[in-house]
């Protein structure tokens, strides 16, 4: 069941993504943050695609994404200091993922535990409501997905 919800989430992000022609030049992930990329890249891509749907990227959206990624990375044993967090924030501010990067992220999410995916959906829900741009379809979808995850419970397979 969790795999089906992850696929549903992936399809949702795909449907609302920024058109390819709107994507600017890519920025390389800072080599000093390789451990972050390994730990949270599969969270970063869908969150940034969601945040950039309106072609704007508010500071509050950046802070939600960075906060989620730092918290998640720390839970996975990745140490980070203020310099690392600042470098991640700078990267997140300039990174515009391509929709084709979503498929590998979703594939990796299919391997995650229920609690990891639930944390990602909670961050996505917080994200879509943070910039005061009303997107009821997104908020409704993510609320429904969160409810489904809650019904599955912690073991949610």
Tab-separated table of C-alpha atoms in Angstrom:
chain	number	residue	atom	x	y	z
A	1	UNK	CA	0.000	0.000	0.000
A	2	UNK	CA	2.841	2.431	0.841
A	3	UNK	CA	4.359	1.857	-2.591
A	4	UNK	CA	1.048	2.823	-4.193
A	5	UNK	CA	0.909	6.042	-2.166
A	6	UNK	CA	4.482	6.870	-3.149
A	7	UNK	CA	3.598	6.361	-6.812
A	8	UNK	CA	0.522	8.544	-6.367
A	9	UNK	CA	2.736	11.265	-4.865
A	10	UNK	CA	5.174	10.977	-7.779
A	11	UNK	CA	2.382	11.296	-10.329
A	12	UNK	CA	1.022	14.328	-8.501
A	13	UNK	CA	4.395	16.100	-8.571
A	14	UNK	CA	4.819	15.166	-12.259
A	15	UNK	CA	1.440	16.661	-13.149
A	16	UNK	CA	2.089	20.016	-11.504
A	17	UNK	CA	5.782	20.481	-12.320
A	18	UNK	CA	7.239	23.509	-14.022
A	19	UNK	CA	7.365	23.169	-17.810
A	20	UNK	CA	10.790	22.153	-19.134
A	21	UNK	CA	11.212	25.462	-20.952
A	22	UNK	CA	11.004	27.312	-17.618
A	23	UNK	CA	13.924	25.436	-16.065
A	24	UNK	CA	17.132	27.388	-15.870
A	25	UNK	CA	20.692	26.103	-15.979
A	26	UNK	CA	21.465	23.463	-13.382
A	27	UNK	CA	23.817	24.029	-10.493
A	28	UNK	CA	26.239	21.312	-9.410
A	29	UNK	CA	25.761	19.894	-5.951
A	30	UNK	CA	28.644	21.152	-3.781
A	31	UNK	CA	31.135	18.291	-3.379
A	32	UNK	CA	31.537	19.058	0.323
A	33	UNK	CA	27.856	18.190	0.771
A	34	UNK	CA	28.034	14.736	-0.819
A	35	UNK	CA	26.745	13.106	2.378
A	36	UNK	CA	23.684	15.389	2.280
A	37	UNK	CA	23.002	14.510	-1.336
A	38	UNK	CA	23.187	10.817	-0.581
A	39	UNK	CA	20.929	11.143	2.456
A	40	UNK	CA	18.297	13.590	1.203
A	41	UNK	CA	18.465	13.958	-2.585
A	42	UNK	CA	15.293	11.903	-2.996
A	43	UNK	CA	13.465	14.363	-0.712
A	44	UNK	CA	15.010	17.499	-2.176
A	45	UNK	CA	13.844	16.907	-5.751
A	46	UNK	CA	10.086	16.521	-5.156
A	47	UNK	CA	10.064	19.305	-2.562
A	48	UNK	CA	11.798	21.740	-4.901
A	49	UNK	CA	9.546	20.796	-7.808
A	50	UNK	CA	6.531	21.513	-5.588
A	51	UNK	CA	7.994	24.778	-4.301
A	52	UNK	CA	8.747	26.064	-7.784
A	53	UNK	CA	5.338	25.274	-9.318
A	54	UNK	CA	4.381	28.940	-9.169
A	55	UNK	CA	7.769	29.930	-10.671
A	56	UNK	CA	8.605	31.766	-7.491
A	57	UNK	CA	10.701	30.574	-4.583
A	58	UNK	CA	9.983	32.342	-1.326
A	59	UNK	CA	12.508	32.408	1.502
A	60	UNK	CA	10.011	30.597	3.738
A	61	UNK	CA	9.890	27.738	1.208
A	62	UNK	CA	13.674	27.522	1.211
A	63	UNK	CA	13.757	27.373	5.003
A	64	UNK	CA	11.172	24.576	5.131
A	65	UNK	CA	13.123	22.506	2.610
A	66	UNK	CA	16.503	23.127	4.260
A	67	UNK	CA	15.058	22.449	7.711
A	68	UNK	CA	13.478	19.192	6.567
A	69	UNK	CA	16.648	18.064	4.784
A	70	UNK	CA	18.946	18.911	7.701
A	71	UNK	CA	16.658	17.181	10.192
A	72	UNK	CA	16.315	14.121	7.993
A	73	UNK	CA	20.059	13.954	7.269
A	74	UNK	CA	20.859	14.181	10.980
A	75	UNK	CA	18.447	11.315	11.698
A	76	UNK	CA	20.419	9.320	9.116
A	77	UNK	CA	23.699	10.076	10.916
A	78	UNK	CA	24.962	12.883	8.680
A	79	UNK	CA	26.766	15.461	10.801
A	80	UNK	CA	26.305	19.065	9.772
A	81	UNK	CA	27.534	22.372	11.021
A	82	UNK	CA	26.488	25.936	10.260
A	83	UNK	CA	28.818	26.087	7.239
A	84	UNK	CA	27.209	22.957	5.788
A	85	UNK	CA	23.729	24.327	6.403
A	86	UNK	CA	24.626	27.635	4.743
A	87	UNK	CA	26.051	25.778	1.714
A	88	UNK	CA	22.912	23.635	1.512
A	89	UNK	CA	20.711	26.739	1.767
A	90	UNK	CA	22.664	28.417	-1.056
A	91	UNK	CA	22.361	25.295	-3.198
A	92	UNK	CA	18.630	24.902	-2.527
A	93	UNK	CA	18.072	28.547	-3.438
A	94	UNK	CA	19.655	28.111	-6.868
A	95	UNK	CA	18.837	24.478	-7.742
A	96	UNK	CA	15.993	23.903	-10.176
A	97	UNK	CA	15.486	20.182	-10.622
A	98	UNK	CA	14.389	18.832	-13.967
A	99	UNK	CA	11.219	16.728	-13.989
A	100	UNK	CA	13.265	13.769	-15.269
A	101	UNK	CA	15.089	13.756	-11.915
A	102	UNK	CA	11.831	12.846	-10.214
A	103	UNK	CA	11.782	9.215	-11.416
A	104	UNK	CA	15.008	8.210	-9.617
A	105	UNK	CA	13.828	10.051	-6.493
A	106	UNK	CA	10.495	8.192	-6.528
A	107	UNK	CA	12.293	4.884	-7.113
A	108	UNK	CA	14.402	5.544	-4.036
A	109	UNK	CA	11.342	6.567	-2.016
A	110	UNK	CA	9.763	3.201	-2.851
A	111	UNK	CA	12.533	1.667	-0.735
A	112	UNK	CA	11.918	3.931	2.260
A	113	UNK	CA	10.141	3.235	5.501
A	114	UNK	CA	6.666	4.531	6.244
A	115	UNK	CA	7.966	7.142	8.692
A	116	UNK	CA	10.373	8.579	6.116
A	117	UNK	CA	7.682	9.022	3.489
A	118	UNK	CA	5.277	10.403	6.076
A	119	UNK	CA	7.897	13.034	7.056
A	120	UNK	CA	8.324	13.974	3.393
A	121	UNK	CA	4.571	14.373	2.873
A	122	UNK	CA	4.326	16.457	6.059
A	123	UNK	CA	7.118	18.715	4.761
A	124	UNK	CA	5.398	18.979	1.374
A	125	UNK	CA	2.128	19.915	3.037
A	126	UNK	CA	3.844	22.584	5.131
A	127	UNK	CA	5.626	23.807	2.008
A	128	UNK	CA	2.542	24.332	-0.160
A	129	UNK	CA	0.887	26.428	2.523
A	130	UNK	CA	3.912	28.506	3.442
A	131	UNK	CA	4.162	31.123	0.711
A	132	UNK	CA	0.574	32.406	0.962
A	133	UNK	CA	-0.069	31.398	-2.666
A	134	UNK	CA	-3.337	29.495	-2.511
A	135	UNK	CA	-3.127	26.125	-4.231
A	136	UNK	CA	-6.152	24.249	-2.877
A	137	UNK	CA	-5.672	21.239	-5.153
A	138	UNK	CA	-2.186	20.640	-3.784
A	139	UNK	CA	-3.215	21.158	-0.159
A	140	UNK	CA	-6.215	18.831	-0.561
A	141	UNK	CA	-4.160	16.111	-2.254
A	142	UNK	CA	-1.408	16.210	0.377
A	143	UNK	CA	-3.934	16.208	3.240
A	144	UNK	CA	-5.609	13.144	1.715
A	145	UNK	CA	-2.234	11.437	1.283
A	146	UNK	CA	-1.319	12.204	4.888
A	147	UNK	CA	-4.658	10.736	6.039
A	148	UNK	CA	-3.992	7.568	4.025
A	149	UNK	CA	-0.537	7.267	5.589
A	150	UNK	CA	-2.039	7.690	9.066
A	151	UNK	CA	-4.560	4.924	8.308
A	152	UNK	CA	-1.734	2.609	7.257
A	153	UNK	CA	-0.022	3.122	10.602
A	154	UNK	CA	3.723	3.000	11.294
A	155	UNK	CA	4.318	-0.346	9.575
A	156	UNK	CA	2.338	0.726	6.486
A	157	UNK	CA	3.230	-1.715	3.758
